[in-house]
Each structure stands twice: as structure tokens, then as C-alpha cells.
Coordinates of C-alpha atoms in Angstrom, one line a residue:
Chain X
X2 CA 139.7 93.9 133.2
X3 CA 140.0 95.9 130.0
X4 CA 140.1 99.2 131.9
X5 CA 143.0 98.5 134.3
X6 CA 145.9 99.1 131.9
X7 CA 144.6 102.6 131.3
X8 CA 144.5 103.3 135.0
X9 CA 148.1 102.1 135.2
X10 CA 149.0 104.4 132.3
X11 CA 147.5 107.3 134.2
X12 CA 149.7 106.2 137.1
X13 CA 152.8 106.4 135.0
X14 CA 151.7 109.9 133.9
X15 CA 151.3 111.1 137.5
X16 CA 154.7 109.5 138.3
X17 CA 156.3 111.2 135.4
X18 CA 154.9 114.6 136.4
X19 CA 156.1 114.2 140.0
X20 CA 159.6 113.1 138.9
X21 CA 160.2 115.4 135.9
X22 CA 158.4 118.5 137.0
X23 CA 157.8 118.6 140.7
X24 CA 161.0 117.0 142.0
X25 CA 163.4 119.5 140.4
X26 CA 161.4 122.4 141.8
X27 CA 161.1 121.3 145.4
X28 CA 164.2 119.2 146.1
X29 CA 167.6 120.6 147.0
X30 CA 170.5 119.8 144.6
X31 CA 171.8 117.2 147.0
X32 CA 168.5 115.3 147.2
X33 CA 167.8 115.7 143.5
X34 CA 171.1 114.0 142.9
X35 CA 170.2 111.2 145.3
X36 CA 166.8 110.8 143.6
X37 CA 168.6 110.5 140.3
X38 CA 170.7 107.7 141.8
X39 CA 167.5 105.9 143.0
X40 CA 166.1 106.3 139.5
X41 CA 169.1 104.4 138.1
X42 CA 168.5 101.5 140.5
X43 CA 164.8 101.7 139.7
X44 CA 165.5 101.3 136.0
X45 CA 167.4 98.1 136.8
X46 CA 164.6 97.1 139.1
X47 CA 161.9 97.5 136.5
X48 CA 163.9 95.0 134.4
X49 CA 164.2 92.6 137.3
X50 CA 160.4 92.9 137.8
X51 CA 160.0 91.8 134.2
X52 CA 162.4 88.8 134.4
X53 CA 161.7 87.7 137.9
X54 CA 158.2 88.9 138.8
X55 CA 156.6 88.0 135.4
X56 CA 159.1 85.6 134.0
X57 CA 160.0 83.6 137.1
X58 CA 163.8 83.9 136.5
X59 CA 165.5 85.0 139.7
X60 CA 168.2 87.2 138.2
X61 CA 170.6 87.5 141.0
X62 CA 173.4 89.0 139.0
X63 CA 172.0 92.0 137.3
X64 CA 175.1 93.8 138.5
X65 CA 176.9 92.3 135.5
X66 CA 174.7 94.2 133.1
X67 CA 174.6 97.2 135.4
X68 CA 178.4 97.1 135.1
X69 CA 178.4 96.8 131.3
X70 CA 176.5 100.0 131.0
X71 CA 178.3 101.8 133.9
X72 CA 181.8 100.9 132.8
X73 CA 181.1 101.8 129.2
X74 CA 179.9 105.2 130.3
X75 CA 182.7 105.6 132.8
X76 CA 185.4 104.8 130.3
X77 CA 184.0 107.4 127.9
X78 CA 183.7 110.1 130.6
X79 CA 187.2 109.3 131.8
X80 CA 188.6 109.6 128.3
X81 CA 186.6 112.8 127.8
X82 CA 188.0 114.3 131.0
X83 CA 191.5 113.2 130.2
X84 CA 191.5 114.7 126.8
X85 CA 194.5 113.6 124.7
X86 CA 196.4 112.2 127.7
X87 CA 196.2 108.7 129.2
X88 CA 193.8 108.6 132.2
X89 CA 195.6 109.5 135.4
X90 CA 195.3 106.2 137.3
X91 CA 197.0 104.3 134.5
X92 CA 200.2 106.4 134.5
X93 CA 200.3 106.0 138.3
X94 CA 202.0 102.7 138.0
X95 CA 203.9 103.2 134.7
X96 CA 204.3 106.7 133.4
X97 CA 204.6 105.4 129.8
X98 CA 201.6 103.1 129.9
X99 CA 199.7 103.0 126.7
X100 CA 195.9 103.2 126.6
X101 CA 194.6 99.6 126.6
X102 CA 193.2 98.7 123.2
X103 CA 189.7 98.1 124.5
X104 CA 189.5 101.6 125.8
X105 CA 190.2 103.2 122.5
X106 CA 186.8 102.9 120.8
X107 CA 185.1 104.4 123.9
X108 CA 186.5 107.8 122.9
X109 CA 183.6 108.0 120.5
X110 CA 180.3 109.2 122.0
X111 CA 178.3 107.2 119.4
X112 CA 180.2 104.0 120.1
X113 CA 179.7 104.4 123.8
X114 CA 176.0 104.8 123.5
X115 CA 175.8 101.9 121.1
X116 CA 177.9 99.7 123.5
X117 CA 175.6 100.6 126.4
X118 CA 172.7 99.2 124.4
X119 CA 174.3 96.4 122.5
X120 CA 176.7 94.9 125.0
X121 CA 174.0 93.7 127.4
X122 CA 171.8 92.5 124.6
X123 CA 174.6 90.4 123.1
X124 CA 175.9 89.1 126.5
X125 CA 172.4 88.3 127.8
X126 CA 171.4 86.9 124.5
X127 CA 174.3 84.4 124.4
X128 CA 174.0 83.6 128.1
X129 CA 170.3 83.3 128.0
X130 CA 170.3 81.2 124.9
X131 CA 172.8 78.7 126.4
X132 CA 170.9 78.5 129.7
X133 CA 167.3 78.4 128.7
X134 CA 167.8 76.0 125.8
X135 CA 169.4 73.6 128.3
X136 CA 166.5 74.3 130.6
X137 CA 168.6 75.6 133.4
X138 CA 166.1 77.2 135.9
X139 CA 165.2 77.8 139.5
X140 CA 168.0 78.0 142.0
X141 CA 170.6 76.8 139.5
X142 CA 169.9 79.8 137.3
X143 CA 169.9 82.2 140.3
X144 CA 173.3 80.9 141.5
X145 CA 174.8 81.0 138.1
X146 CA 173.9 84.6 137.5
X147 CA 175.1 85.5 141.0
X148 CA 178.4 83.8 140.4
X149 CA 178.9 85.8 137.2
X150 CA 178.4 89.1 139.2
X151 CA 181.0 87.9 141.7
X152 CA 183.4 86.9 138.9
X153 CA 183.0 90.2 137.1
X154 CA 183.6 92.2 140.3
X155 CA 186.7 90.2 141.0
X156 CA 188.0 90.6 137.5
X157 CA 187.6 94.4 137.7
X158 CA 189.2 94.5 141.2
X159 CA 192.2 92.5 139.9
X160 CA 192.8 94.6 136.8
X161 CA 193.7 97.8 138.5
X162 CA 195.8 99.1 135.6
X163 CA 193.1 98.7 133.0
X164 CA 189.9 99.3 135.0
X165 CA 190.9 101.2 138.1
X166 CA 190.4 98.2 140.3
X167 CA 188.7 98.7 143.7
X168 CA 189.2 102.4 143.5
X169 CA 187.0 102.4 140.5
X170 CA 186.6 105.2 137.9
X171 CA 185.8 108.7 139.1
X172 CA 186.5 112.4 138.7
X173 CA 184.4 112.9 135.6
X174 CA 184.4 116.5 134.4
X175 CA 182.4 116.3 131.3
X176 CA 179.3 114.5 130.2
X177 CA 179.1 114.5 126.4
X178 CA 180.5 118.0 126.3
X179 CA 178.6 119.3 129.3
X180 CA 180.4 120.4 132.4
X181 CA 179.2 118.1 135.1
X182 CA 179.7 120.5 137.9
X183 CA 177.3 123.0 136.5
X184 CA 174.0 122.8 138.5
X185 CA 171.9 123.2 135.4
X186 CA 173.7 120.3 133.8
X187 CA 173.2 118.2 136.9
X188 CA 169.4 118.8 136.6
X189 CA 169.7 117.8 132.9
X190 CA 171.4 114.5 133.8
X191 CA 168.7 113.9 136.5
X192 CA 166.0 114.6 133.9
X193 CA 167.6 112.1 131.5
X194 CA 167.7 109.4 134.2
X195 CA 164.1 110.1 135.4
X196 CA 162.9 110.2 131.8
X197 CA 164.5 106.9 131.0
X198 CA 162.8 105.4 134.1
X199 CA 159.5 106.6 132.8
X200 CA 160.3 105.1 129.3
X201 CA 161.2 101.8 130.9
X202 CA 157.9 101.8 132.8
X203 CA 156.0 102.5 129.6
X204 CA 157.9 99.6 127.9
X205 CA 156.9 97.1 130.6
X206 CA 153.4 98.5 130.8
X207 CA 153.0 97.7 127.1
X208 CA 154.7 94.3 127.5
X209 CA 152.5 93.4 130.5
X210 CA 149.3 94.1 128.6
X211 CA 150.5 92.5 125.4
X212 CA 150.0 88.9 124.4
X213 CA 153.7 88.5 125.2
X214 CA 153.1 89.5 128.8
X215 CA 150.4 86.8 129.1
X216 CA 152.6 84.2 127.5
X217 CA 155.4 85.2 129.9
X218 CA 153.2 84.6 132.9
X219 CA 152.1 81.3 131.4
X220 CA 155.7 80.3 130.9
X221 CA 156.5 81.2 134.5
X222 CA 153.7 79.1 135.9
X223 CA 153.7 76.1 133.6
X224 CA 156.7 76.0 131.3
X225 CA 155.9 72.4 130.0
X226 CA 152.4 73.3 129.1
X227 CA 153.6 76.2 127.0
X228 CA 155.8 73.8 125.2
X229 CA 152.8 71.7 124.4
X230 CA 151.1 74.7 122.9
X231 CA 153.7 74.8 120.3
X232 CA 155.9 77.6 121.7
X233 CA 159.6 77.2 122.7
X234 CA 159.6 78.6 126.3
X235 CA 163.3 79.3 126.0
X236 CA 162.6 82.0 123.4
X237 CA 160.0 83.6 125.6
X238 CA 162.3 83.8 128.6
X239 CA 165.2 84.9 126.4
X240 CA 163.3 88.0 125.3
X241 CA 162.4 89.0 128.9
X242 CA 165.9 88.3 130.1
X243 CA 167.5 90.4 127.3
X244 CA 165.1 93.3 128.0
X245 CA 165.9 93.2 131.7
X246 CA 169.6 93.1 131.0
X247 CA 169.3 96.1 128.7
X248 CA 167.4 98.1 131.5
X249 CA 170.1 97.2 134.0
X250 CA 172.7 98.5 131.6
X251 CA 170.9 101.8 131.0
X252 CA 170.5 102.2 134.8
X253 CA 174.2 101.6 135.2
X254 CA 175.1 104.0 132.5
X255 CA 173.2 106.9 134.1
X256 CA 174.5 106.0 137.5
X257 CA 178.0 107.1 136.5
X258 CA 177.4 110.8 135.7
X259 CA 175.0 111.1 138.6
X260 CA 177.1 109.5 141.3
X261 CA 180.4 110.4 139.8
X262 CA 182.1 107.1 140.6
X263 CA 181.8 103.5 139.7
X264 CA 183.5 100.7 141.7
X265 CA 183.3 96.9 141.7
X266 CA 181.3 97.2 145.0
X267 CA 178.4 98.8 143.0
X268 CA 178.1 95.8 140.7
X269 CA 179.1 92.8 142.8
X270 CA 177.0 90.2 144.7
X271 CA 175.9 92.5 147.5
X272 CA 174.8 95.2 145.1
X273 CA 173.0 92.7 142.9
X274 CA 171.1 91.4 145.9
X275 CA 170.2 94.9 147.0
X276 CA 168.6 95.4 143.6
X277 CA 166.5 92.2 144.2
X278 CA 165.6 93.3 147.7
X279 CA 164.0 96.5 146.4
X280 CA 162.0 94.6 143.9
X281 CA 160.8 92.0 146.4
X282 CA 159.9 94.8 148.8
X283 CA 157.9 96.7 146.3
X284 CA 156.2 93.7 144.6
X285 CA 158.0 91.9 141.9
X286 CA 155.1 91.1 139.6
X287 CA 153.4 94.6 139.7
X288 CA 154.1 97.4 137.4
X289 CA 155.2 100.1 139.9
X290 CA 156.3 97.8 142.7
X291 CA 159.9 97.1 141.6
X292 CA 160.7 100.8 140.8
X293 CA 159.2 102.2 143.9
X294 CA 160.7 99.4 146.1
X295 CA 164.1 100.1 144.7
X296 CA 163.7 103.8 145.2
X297 CA 162.6 103.2 148.8
X298 CA 165.6 100.9 149.6
X299 CA 167.9 103.5 148.0
X300 CA 166.4 106.2 150.1
X301 CA 166.7 104.1 153.2
X302 CA 170.3 103.5 152.4
X303 CA 171.3 107.1 152.0
X304 CA 169.2 108.6 154.9
X305 CA 169.2 105.8 157.5
X306 CA 172.4 104.3 156.2
X307 CA 174.4 107.5 156.7
X308 CA 173.0 108.4 160.2
X309 CA 172.9 104.9 161.5
X310 CA 175.1 102.7 159.4
X311 CA 175.1 99.7 161.8
X312 CA 171.4 99.7 162.2
X313 CA 170.5 100.1 158.6
X314 CA 171.6 96.6 157.6
X315 CA 169.5 95.1 160.3
X316 CA 166.4 97.2 159.4
X317 CA 166.8 96.1 155.8
X318 CA 167.1 92.5 156.8
X319 CA 164.1 92.7 159.1
X320 CA 162.1 94.4 156.5
X321 CA 163.0 91.8 154.0
X322 CA 161.9 89.0 156.3
X323 CA 158.6 90.7 157.2
X324 CA 157.7 91.3 153.6
X325 CA 158.6 87.7 152.5
X326 CA 156.6 86.3 155.4
X327 CA 153.5 88.4 155.4
X328 CA 153.5 90.0 152.0
X329 CA 155.1 87.6 149.5
X330 CA 154.0 89.8 146.7
X331 CA 155.4 93.0 148.2
X332 CA 153.9 96.2 149.3
X333 CA 152.0 96.8 146.1
X334 CA 149.8 93.8 146.9
X335 CA 148.4 95.6 150.0
X336 CA 145.6 97.5 148.2
X337 CA 144.3 94.4 146.5
X338 CA 144.5 92.5 149.9
X339 CA 142.5 95.2 151.6
X340 CA 139.9 95.2 148.8
X341 CA 139.6 91.5 148.9
X342 CA 139.3 91.5 152.7
X343 CA 136.5 94.1 152.6
X344 CA 134.6 92.3 149.9
X345 CA 134.6 88.8 151.4
X346 CA 135.7 89.0 155.0
X347 CA 134.8 85.4 155.6
X348 CA 136.5 83.9 152.6
X349 CA 140.1 83.5 151.8
X350 CA 141.3 86.0 149.2
X351 CA 141.3 84.6 145.7
X352 CA 144.7 84.5 144.1
X353 CA 145.3 87.8 142.2
X354 CA 146.2 87.7 138.6
X355 CA 149.7 88.8 139.3
X356 CA 150.6 86.3 142.0
X357 CA 153.8 84.6 141.0
X358 CA 154.6 81.1 141.8
X359 CA 157.0 80.7 144.7
X360 CA 158.1 77.3 143.4
X361 CA 160.6 78.8 141.1
X362 CA 162.5 80.3 143.9
X363 CA 162.3 77.4 146.2
X364 CA 163.1 74.6 143.8
Chain L
X15 CA 145.2 66.9 104.6
X16 CA 142.5 66.1 107.2
X17 CA 142.6 62.5 106.2
X18 CA 146.1 62.0 107.6
X19 CA 146.1 59.1 110.1
X20 CA 148.3 58.6 113.1
X21 CA 150.2 55.4 112.5
X22 CA 152.3 54.0 115.3
X23 CA 154.6 51.1 114.4
X24 CA 156.7 49.0 116.7
X25 CA 157.1 51.8 119.3
X26 CA 159.5 51.0 122.1
X27 CA 160.4 53.0 125.2
X28 CA 163.0 51.9 127.7
X29 CA 163.9 53.6 131.0
X30 CA 167.5 52.5 131.8
X31 CA 166.9 48.9 131.0
X32 CA 163.2 48.7 132.0
X33 CA 161.0 48.2 129.0
X34 CA 157.9 50.4 129.5
X35 CA 156.6 50.0 126.0
X36 CA 157.9 47.0 124.0
X37 CA 156.9 47.3 120.4
X38 CA 153.4 48.7 120.3
X39 CA 151.7 49.3 116.9
X40 CA 148.3 50.8 116.4
X41 CA 146.7 53.4 114.2
X42 CA 144.1 56.1 114.7
X43 CA 142.0 57.8 112.0
X44 CA 139.9 60.9 111.8
X45 CA 136.3 60.3 112.5
X46 CA 136.8 57.7 115.3
X47 CA 137.2 58.0 119.0
X48 CA 140.1 55.7 119.7
X49 CA 140.7 54.4 123.2
X50 CA 143.9 53.1 124.7
X51 CA 143.1 51.1 127.8
X52 CA 145.0 48.7 130.1
X53 CA 145.8 48.1 133.7
X54 CA 148.2 50.4 135.6
X55 CA 151.7 50.2 134.3
X56 CA 150.6 49.0 130.9
X57 CA 152.4 51.8 129.2
X58 CA 149.5 53.9 127.9
X59 CA 150.7 57.3 129.1
X60 CA 154.2 56.4 128.1
X61 CA 153.0 55.8 124.5
X62 CA 151.5 59.3 124.5
X63 CA 154.7 60.7 126.0
X64 CA 156.8 59.1 123.3
X65 CA 154.5 60.3 120.5
X66 CA 154.6 63.9 121.8
X67 CA 158.4 63.9 122.3
X68 CA 158.3 64.1 126.1
X69 CA 160.2 60.8 126.4
X70 CA 162.5 59.2 123.8
X71 CA 161.1 56.3 121.9
X72 CA 162.3 54.1 119.0
X73 CA 160.2 52.7 116.2
X74 CA 157.9 55.0 114.3
X75 CA 155.0 57.3 114.9
X76 CA 153.8 59.0 111.7
X77 CA 151.2 61.6 111.2
X78 CA 150.4 61.3 107.4
X79 CA 153.8 61.5 105.8
X80 CA 155.6 63.1 108.7
X81 CA 157.7 61.1 111.3
X82 CA 157.1 62.5 114.8
X83 CA 159.7 60.6 116.8
X84 CA 162.9 62.4 117.3
X85 CA 161.5 65.9 116.9
X86 CA 161.4 68.5 119.7
X87 CA 158.2 68.8 121.7
X88 CA 157.1 72.2 120.3
X89 CA 157.9 71.2 116.7
X90 CA 155.7 68.1 117.1
X91 CA 152.9 70.4 118.4
X92 CA 153.3 72.6 115.4
X93 CA 152.7 69.6 113.1
X94 CA 149.3 69.4 114.7
X95 CA 149.6 67.0 117.6
X96 CA 148.1 68.2 120.8
X97 CA 147.7 66.6 124.2
X98 CA 146.3 66.9 127.7
X99 CA 147.7 65.7 130.9
X100 CA 146.3 63.5 133.7
X101 CA 146.2 66.4 136.0
X102 CA 144.6 69.3 134.2
X103 CA 147.3 71.8 133.5
X104 CA 145.9 75.1 132.6
X105 CA 147.4 78.5 133.4
X106 CA 145.7 79.1 136.8
X107 CA 146.4 82.8 137.0
X108 CA 145.2 83.6 133.6
X109 CA 141.6 83.9 132.6
X110 CA 139.9 81.4 130.3
X111 CA 140.2 83.8 127.4
X112 CA 143.9 84.4 128.1
X113 CA 144.5 80.6 128.2
X114 CA 142.7 80.1 124.9
X115 CA 144.4 83.1 123.4
X116 CA 147.8 81.7 124.1
X117 CA 146.8 78.4 122.6
X118 CA 145.6 80.1 119.5
X119 CA 148.9 82.1 119.3
X120 CA 151.0 79.7 117.3
X121 CA 149.2 80.7 114.2
X122 CA 150.0 84.3 114.6
X123 CA 153.1 86.1 113.5
X124 CA 155.6 86.7 116.3
X125 CA 155.4 90.4 116.1
X126 CA 151.7 90.4 117.1
X127 CA 152.8 89.2 120.5
X128 CA 153.8 92.8 121.3
X129 CA 150.3 94.1 120.9
X130 CA 147.4 93.7 123.4
X131 CA 144.5 91.5 122.5
X132 CA 141.5 93.2 120.9
X133 CA 138.3 91.2 120.9
X134 CA 137.9 87.5 120.8
X135 CA 139.2 85.3 118.0
X136 CA 136.4 83.6 116.1
X137 CA 138.2 80.2 116.7
X138 CA 138.1 80.9 120.4
X139 CA 134.4 81.7 120.3
X140 CA 133.7 78.4 118.5
X141 CA 135.8 76.4 121.0
X142 CA 134.0 78.1 123.9
X143 CA 130.6 77.3 122.4
X144 CA 131.7 73.7 121.7
X145 CA 133.0 73.1 125.3
X146 CA 130.2 75.0 127.1
X147 CA 132.6 77.5 128.6
X148 CA 131.2 80.6 127.0
X149 CA 130.0 82.0 130.3
X150 CA 133.4 81.7 131.9
X151 CA 135.4 84.0 129.5
X152 CA 136.9 86.2 132.2
X153 CA 137.1 83.6 135.0
X154 CA 140.6 82.9 136.2
X155 CA 141.3 79.3 135.1
X156 CA 142.5 78.4 138.6
X157 CA 139.0 78.7 140.1
X158 CA 137.2 76.6 137.5
X159 CA 135.8 73.3 138.6
X160 CA 137.9 70.2 137.8
X161 CA 135.7 69.2 134.9
X162 CA 135.7 72.7 133.5
X163 CA 139.5 72.7 133.6
X164 CA 139.6 69.5 131.5
X165 CA 137.2 71.1 129.0
X166 CA 139.3 74.2 128.9
X167 CA 142.3 72.0 128.0
X168 CA 140.2 70.4 125.2
X169 CA 139.1 73.9 124.1
X170 CA 142.8 74.9 124.0
X171 CA 143.5 72.0 121.7
X172 CA 140.6 73.0 119.5
X173 CA 141.8 76.6 119.0
X174 CA 145.3 75.3 118.6
X175 CA 143.8 73.5 115.6
X176 CA 145.3 70.2 116.5
X177 CA 144.7 67.4 114.0
X178 CA 145.5 64.8 116.6
X179 CA 144.1 65.1 120.2
X180 CA 145.8 62.8 122.7
X181 CA 143.8 62.9 125.9
X182 CA 145.2 61.4 129.1
X183 CA 142.3 60.3 131.4
X184 CA 140.1 63.2 130.5
X185 CA 137.2 62.1 132.7
X186 CA 139.1 61.1 135.8
X187 CA 137.5 62.7 138.8
X188 CA 134.4 63.9 136.9
X189 CA 130.8 63.5 137.9
X190 CA 128.5 61.3 135.8
X191 CA 126.9 64.3 134.1
X192 CA 130.3 65.7 133.3
X193 CA 131.4 62.4 131.8
X194 CA 128.4 62.3 129.5
X195 CA 129.0 65.8 128.4
X196 CA 132.7 65.0 127.8
X197 CA 131.9 61.8 125.9
X198 CA 129.5 63.6 123.6
X199 CA 132.0 66.4 123.1
X200 CA 134.7 63.9 122.1
X201 CA 132.4 62.3 119.6
X202 CA 131.6 65.7 118.1
X203 CA 135.1 66.8 117.7
X204 CA 136.3 63.5 116.5
X205 CA 134.3 64.0 113.2
X206 CA 137.2 65.9 111.7
X207 CA 140.1 65.0 114.0
X208 CA 142.0 62.1 115.3
X209 CA 141.0 61.6 118.9
X210 CA 143.0 59.1 121.1
X211 CA 141.9 58.7 124.7
X212 CA 143.8 57.0 127.4
X213 CA 141.3 55.8 130.0
X214 CA 140.8 53.6 133.1
X215 CA 137.1 54.0 133.2
X216 CA 135.6 51.0 131.4
X217 CA 132.1 52.3 131.5
X218 CA 133.1 55.5 129.8
X219 CA 135.1 53.5 127.2
X220 CA 132.1 51.2 126.4
X221 CA 129.8 54.1 125.8
X222 CA 132.0 56.3 123.6
X223 CA 134.8 54.2 122.0
X224 CA 134.7 53.5 118.3
X225 CA 137.7 51.3 118.5
X226 CA 139.9 50.1 121.4
X227 CA 143.5 49.1 121.8
X228 CA 144.2 47.1 125.0
X229 CA 147.8 47.4 126.3
X230 CA 149.3 45.0 128.9
X231 CA 152.8 45.2 130.2
X232 CA 154.0 47.4 127.4
X233 CA 152.5 45.3 124.6
X234 CA 149.3 45.3 122.6
X235 CA 147.0 42.6 124.0
X236 CA 144.0 43.1 121.8
X237 CA 142.6 45.5 119.3
X238 CA 139.2 46.1 117.7
X239 CA 135.7 47.3 118.4
X240 CA 134.4 47.4 122.0
X241 CA 132.5 44.1 121.5
X242 CA 135.5 42.4 119.9
X243 CA 137.8 43.4 122.7
X244 CA 135.3 42.5 125.4
X245 CA 134.9 39.0 123.9
X246 CA 138.7 38.5 123.8
X247 CA 139.6 35.9 126.5
X248 CA 143.0 37.4 127.0
X249 CA 141.5 40.7 127.9
X250 CA 139.0 39.0 130.2
X251 CA 141.9 37.4 131.9
X252 CA 143.8 40.6 132.4
X253 CA 140.8 42.5 133.7
X254 CA 138.7 40.0 135.3
X255 CA 141.0 37.0 135.9
X256 CA 143.5 36.5 138.5
X257 CA 144.0 39.0 141.3
X258 CA 147.7 39.1 140.4
X259 CA 146.9 40.7 137.1
X260 CA 144.6 43.3 138.6
X261 CA 147.1 44.5 141.2
X262 CA 150.1 44.4 139.0
X263 CA 151.6 47.9 138.8

């Protein structure tokens, strides 16, 4: 029991070596870029694992926070590429269009980085405070967050002059002074994304082994009881929700220079659900499950999704059903299940310490 | 500080017109095991719910100088009022140690939440010793026996350093040996704390109660020592008398 965290830490170490040292050596530029994209989704997924797997909050609208990071970064890169001129898509409709006021501060690199960190914290902080203090939970919480993702995607779609609408923002030439087309710089961008993923894993590793992690699981399973121990569960959930929003924002921010385009489709309801799917697939309450699940779904999307676009959606759907039916705790619960089955073949497996309550989702 | 008593005065709880508790007054002091008994629907649990802020009540419930009614649940807990529930509610997926550690947590600074636990708090060790759970430190609470879960809940109140322990049917479903152990435990811990027990089990009440308050249909029917209460003809009527009174829900 006291040893397990250190094994996990070793796992993160191995993962870091594979991602940061081995992958750039063995993968082609194309696949390295793809892997970078999966890392961005995985960063958001790690946050979902924290909020949903450990905290019981089904965050169906992480696209909102993904968008905050992504659009902050995209606005900065667009301005950097445009230089002193107004970005191309704005002059398309009106040659004399001024730069919208909210774009102006994103010229600064420092402001942009600050916005990527602070915007999701402030938005999730206010939203979470309002919802958790009013004890909004379960399906209501899930639907509300989902609706926000839809609303934000619609807002961006409809403000084509200010945000690029459905076409999104693209054609970034520079990344904080580095030429994005340069292969060496592409590797650097990948390494930043992969490094951030490792950092996020380390953060949740510490959170899970800390007292806060125990309190979060307690809050997930018996919120009222936690209240009767003198804690305000709203605050516990708020912290997990804000951290998960921050991670989604970081994932979104790195998504932009790696993929080269951000559109409302990447942050809307479908995209938000795809992030959840990866987490459920990998195992929402485990340390590695969400990240690996999100990377697997990302890989499936770009390999199977491009060769067999019609079939991929069905495969994903089928996979989702099979996992929910037979492995409610995701693929990462397989080793524990095997171990339990071998130790006591005649008995039913005891609930593992990381089994989340399904009630929250069903209620 | 430890001499503060729990004084409930004219407590009323209404659920959209239905009067569940209609003006109940009683007090409980450190050093006694106070029982709250009565037939089903008498309003025993509702009294506890109101004192702990779970349901809204009017009147007054004071711990020493502090009024409890009208405060938020977790703020009432921080004043030193702890409770258990009819169905043992422990955190099934956490170990006994983790359960107790969370209960002990309200005395720690918030920042310590970010660190992992090192070693066992002395208060937790004392509570484990007191409740006989010392051997179950790393057992997941979900696989404890029913009785052990109830003891774990009491242990959580002890590490929480509650001045008032409100126990809702702590021996329901327990074996005879477990009842005896629980009763003795309650008498030990009551030496320095206010212990208020809601119970159905008359035999258990007779053995361990210092003083008893009998509730009936939301009102105090009788109050006093076990002998006094048992001698009260009104109590006899409610408990032994007509079949109507027995089945009233």
C-alpha cells in the first residue's frame, strides 16, 4: 500500500523516456506530429480523469476550457504571423476592419501565456463555485457543462469576423519567434507538449497520493458524509474542477501549433465527448488510464479514421459499449482483475480501491 | 470548555405543514449517556437532523454559548457536533486509516492536504485502540462487518474531536456481544463528551442509559432516569398499551 505510489512514479519515468527520448528518434515527422496531437488530448484527459474518475464530476464540456487555451494561443500566433497588419480573414469582409479590442492584448507573448493559465482558472472557478455551492451534481452537472461547450462552439461559429467562424484560425508561421515549418522547431513543439503531459501526470500522481486525493474520493462516494466531517465538499470539488480545466486549457494551447488549425469542431459537443470516451476507455480513476485511453482513441481516429472513415465511428461506438459493459473501469483495470481472478478464482473480486461509484453518472 | 452542555429548547420542525417535531426541549451534559427513545415517527431522528443542520428547525439548540440552528452543516460540525447515521456511512473504498485520517483532517491547515500521509496520527491510534479496530488499519472500510463499520463511525467522531456525539441507532443489526461492546464503549467515551443516542432497542437503553427522553408524536412524553421513565404511566401506554399506539407510524 505504501509502495504503490513509487511504482507509479517509475511508470511515469518510463513513459517520459519513451515519449521524450525514444519517440523523436524512431517516429517519422508525420507520426511525431500526430503523437504530439494525441499528447494534447491526453493532457485534457488527465484532467478529466481527476474530475470525473476521482471526483465523480462528469465533465462533458471540457471543450470549453480546451477552447480557452487553444484560441488564446491561436490569436497570439495569428497576430505574430500577421505582423503589423490585421489578420487576413478579417479584411476579407471589410478591407478597413480594425482589430477587435479583445485581440489586442494577445500580441504580447506574456499576456497570452498568462491567459492560457488564468482564463480557465477564473472561468472554472466562477462556474464551479456557482454549481457546487448550489449542490448541482450528477446528470444535471454533465448536461450543463455539455451545453456550455455547444454554446461556445456556436458563438465562435457565428462570429466569423472576430474569430474566423467555422473556418477557424490557421496558417500560423511563427511560434513565439520560432519558424513553425522548421523540422527542428516541430520537434521542439512536440517535446513541449509531451513534457507538459508528463508534468500533468506528475501533478495528478501527487494529488492522488496526497490527503486531498483521499478526500476527493471520499467526496465522490459520500458527499454528505464529508460534510458531516466538517468539510465543505463544494470546495474539494472546486479544486479538482479548476485543475482539470487548467489541464484542458494547456492541452488546447499546445494543440494549436502542433495541428496548425483550431475550429469550433475541435471544441464542441462531439469533441468534448470524444475526450470523455478516451478517458472511459483507458480507465477514468487510474493514473495512466485517461492519458493512454485518449492517445489510443486519437491514434484510432487518425489511422482507422482516415483509411475507413465510415467504419471508425462504429468501431469507436462498439468499443465504448464493450468497455462500459464488461470493463466499467476501463482497460487499466484489467491487470487487477486478472490478479484477483488468479488469487481467488472461486470468490468474486473485491472492489478495488479505485473503483468509482457509477451512481453519479446514472443519477 | 468541556463542560458545555447541549441545550435544546422548544425545537420545532415542519415539513410543508406536517409537524414532525412540535416543541421539544431537552438537555444533555458531558458525563452521561443520554437516550432519545420513542415509537416510529416520534421525531427522534428529525431532532438530530435539525440539530446538525440537515433539516431546518426553529427554536433553539445551543452548545454552550453557541446557537447551532441556522448554521451550515459543516460549520456546525466545526463547532464540535458530530453524528452517525442509521445506515453506517463510511467511505467504503478507503481503508480504515484513510477514513480516520479524513475525519482528523479538519484540524489541519488546508495546505497539508497536498502532502501524502506519513505515519499515523496519535489521535487516530487512540481511537483505534478505544474502538478495537487496531487490527483493521489497512482494511478497506467496505469489507468491515456491520458492527465494525458502526465502530469506525464512532472512531471517526473521536478523532474529529467532537464534543457532542449524536448517534442514530448505533446498535441496530448488531449481535449481542457487539451491543455489549458498543454500550461499554459509549460509557467510556461519555466521560468527557456529550453522548446522545437515538435507539429503538429497549434492552440496550435499560443497560446503558444515564438519562432518557421519551418522544411521542413530535413531543416530549417523559424525561428522567430509566427507572423514572419506566414507571411513567404515559410511557407504558405508548409502549405497552393499545395496539394503535404501537403500530402508529
